[in-house]
XYZ file of C-alpha atoms in Angstrom:
191
model
C -0.019 0.137 -0.004
C 1.203 4.053 -1.448
C 1.333 6.728 2.448
C -1.504 8.938 1.708
C 0.309 11.536 3.451
C 1.046 13.497 0.557
C -2.714 13.877 -0.803
C -4.037 14.656 2.595
C -0.942 17.355 2.620
C -2.184 18.145 -0.834
C -6.677 18.045 0.172
C -6.018 20.481 2.885
C -3.256 23.408 1.278
C -6.066 23.035 -1.473
C -8.985 24.002 1.269
C -7.446 26.507 3.565
C -5.731 28.387 -0.417
C -9.615 28.492 -1.313
C -10.368 29.783 1.976
C -8.151 32.677 1.845
C -9.282 33.514 -1.641
C -12.938 33.808 -0.432
C -11.508 36.033 2.743
C -9.223 38.138 0.614
C -12.110 37.747 -2.091
C -14.794 39.231 0.185
C -12.175 41.882 1.951
C -11.488 42.983 -1.569
C -15.337 43.447 -2.170
C -15.823 45.409 0.882
C -13.000 47.342 0.801
C -11.706 48.105 -2.793
C -9.403 50.910 -1.491
C -6.727 48.848 -1.610
C -4.111 49.524 -3.268
C -2.750 47.705 -5.925
C 1.383 46.768 -4.325
C -0.456 45.325 -1.602
C -3.614 43.379 -3.651
C 0.373 42.910 -5.667
C 1.618 40.984 -3.256
C -1.071 39.154 -1.339
C -1.677 37.715 -4.451
C 2.316 36.686 -5.274
C 1.985 34.913 -1.938
C -1.462 32.597 -2.437
C 0.298 31.890 -6.011
C 3.899 30.516 -5.044
C 1.502 28.484 -2.135
C -1.147 27.480 -3.978
C 0.945 26.487 -6.847
C 3.350 24.957 -4.711
C 0.050 22.903 -3.003
C -1.314 22.202 -6.391
C 2.475 20.577 -6.818
C 2.378 18.161 -3.811
C -1.591 17.878 -5.261
C 0.140 16.172 -8.834
C 2.513 13.948 -7.694
C -0.197 12.492 -4.433
C -1.361 10.716 -6.741
C -5.214 10.165 -5.503
C -7.712 7.542 -5.599
C -9.983 8.634 -8.818
C -6.957 11.144 -10.376
C -9.357 14.058 -11.260
C -8.823 17.177 -8.803
C -5.393 16.588 -9.315
C -4.306 15.839 -12.842
C -4.011 19.494 -14.485
C -2.159 20.583 -11.228
C 1.936 20.067 -12.539
C 1.854 22.720 -15.200
C -0.356 25.242 -13.193
C 1.617 25.290 -9.759
C 4.497 25.825 -12.228
C 2.909 29.073 -13.376
C 0.975 29.829 -10.418
C 5.094 29.904 -8.644
C 6.324 31.858 -11.470
C 3.715 34.666 -11.548
C 3.559 34.663 -8.128
C 7.124 35.626 -7.931
C 6.839 38.849 -10.835
C 3.682 39.630 -9.061
C 6.123 39.543 -5.870
C 8.995 41.281 -7.879
C 6.794 44.205 -9.667
C 3.501 45.043 -7.163
C 3.115 48.440 -7.582
C 2.978 48.188 -11.143
C 0.083 46.173 -11.662
C -3.377 46.552 -12.113
C -4.122 45.319 -15.682
C -0.832 42.399 -15.920
C -2.629 41.599 -13.015
C -5.191 40.851 -14.665
C -4.548 39.836 -17.406
C -2.689 36.979 -14.958
C -5.608 36.087 -12.941
C -8.110 36.631 -15.917
C -6.033 33.375 -18.121
C -5.125 31.438 -14.712
C -8.836 31.877 -13.696
C -10.225 30.724 -17.917
C -7.983 28.005 -17.796
C -8.641 26.827 -14.545
C -12.377 26.780 -14.964
C -12.164 25.194 -18.727
C -10.247 22.430 -17.372
C -12.829 21.310 -14.543
C -15.386 21.907 -16.663
C -13.151 19.091 -17.611
C -12.785 17.544 -13.881
C -16.281 17.954 -13.120
C -17.417 15.261 -16.172
C -14.584 13.562 -15.670
C -16.612 13.220 -12.456
C -19.602 12.591 -13.894
C -18.536 9.183 -15.531
C -17.578 8.315 -11.944
C -20.399 8.194 -10.993
C -19.507 11.357 -7.835
C -22.652 13.212 -7.245
C -21.709 16.343 -6.826
C -20.082 16.664 -10.280
C -22.636 19.790 -12.198
C -21.912 21.260 -8.421
C -17.827 21.468 -10.149
C -19.253 22.211 -13.440
C -21.045 24.872 -12.021
C -18.704 26.666 -10.730
C -15.910 26.227 -13.135
C -18.159 27.761 -15.332
C -18.460 31.367 -13.388
C -15.096 30.877 -12.627
C -14.238 31.564 -17.123
C -17.101 33.674 -17.227
C -15.588 35.816 -14.278
C -11.717 34.846 -15.858
C -13.153 36.131 -19.212
C -14.200 40.103 -17.928
C -11.307 39.711 -16.326
C -8.889 39.463 -19.577
C -11.056 42.056 -21.053
C -11.511 44.567 -18.195
C -14.594 46.207 -18.958
C -13.455 48.784 -16.696
C -10.568 51.109 -16.270
C -11.210 52.172 -12.577
C -9.562 50.659 -9.960
C -11.567 50.617 -7.438
C -13.848 48.580 -9.943
C -11.615 46.759 -11.240
C -10.602 46.203 -6.824
C -14.483 44.670 -7.063
C -14.043 42.460 -10.057
C -10.711 40.577 -8.807
C -12.163 40.109 -5.346
C -15.450 39.070 -7.161
C -13.294 36.710 -9.064
C -11.165 35.193 -6.225
C -14.123 34.158 -4.812
C -15.546 32.019 -6.878
C -12.153 30.168 -8.269
C -11.344 29.566 -4.509
C -15.231 28.159 -4.017
C -14.227 25.479 -7.392
C -11.009 24.678 -5.802
C -13.638 23.828 -2.513
C -16.176 22.162 -4.255
C -13.267 20.716 -6.995
C -11.624 19.511 -3.643
C -14.696 17.892 -1.845
C -16.436 16.268 -4.191
C -13.221 14.373 -6.093
C -10.613 13.729 -3.888
C -11.065 10.694 -1.657
C -8.924 9.665 0.600
C -9.263 5.780 1.228
C -6.376 4.563 3.454
C -5.796 0.897 2.104
C -4.812 2.376 -2.380
C -2.857 0.642 -3.875
C -0.167 1.522 -5.476
C -0.086 2.651 -9.191
C -0.328 -0.246 -12.285
C -0.891 -2.965 -9.879
C 3.854 -3.928 -9.778
C 3.720 -5.089 -6.666
C 0.957 -8.070 -7.611
């Protein structure tokens, strides 16, 4: 049997980061006057942490191989973008909108695929993943297109998008990551 510790760590990390994204989104919605530098630093740190969690998730080999299947590339991308945001935190509102928008759009599209795969596996809450993925993808598109150049409107839009991304990841990890203490190794090589 294989250790489920990395999978438990990845699931816990996903939950913690998702809750942090939701909290940060709610704060930005409630107080949109935050400086872009503070937003950039927080987003950079969260991106790096979430990138690391995604890398752990990818290598953990969850039972269904659903929730973490695209996390190698996303983990590397998130760590890289987080570092860029930390290096240039003050002058990045446009960069932040484009980066977060593309990231949320891509994540939404991949999670749509995960929702269909979850349905095939008989996971009852596949529709929750699908709904959150569609909403997150739409918000990602809106962020990239930026219908308003007002920094307060953009901050609120970023807050709404962070909240949606947090809820998407939370619903995905809760519905699609199953940890069974007696999982067998890949390909049953030992038998």
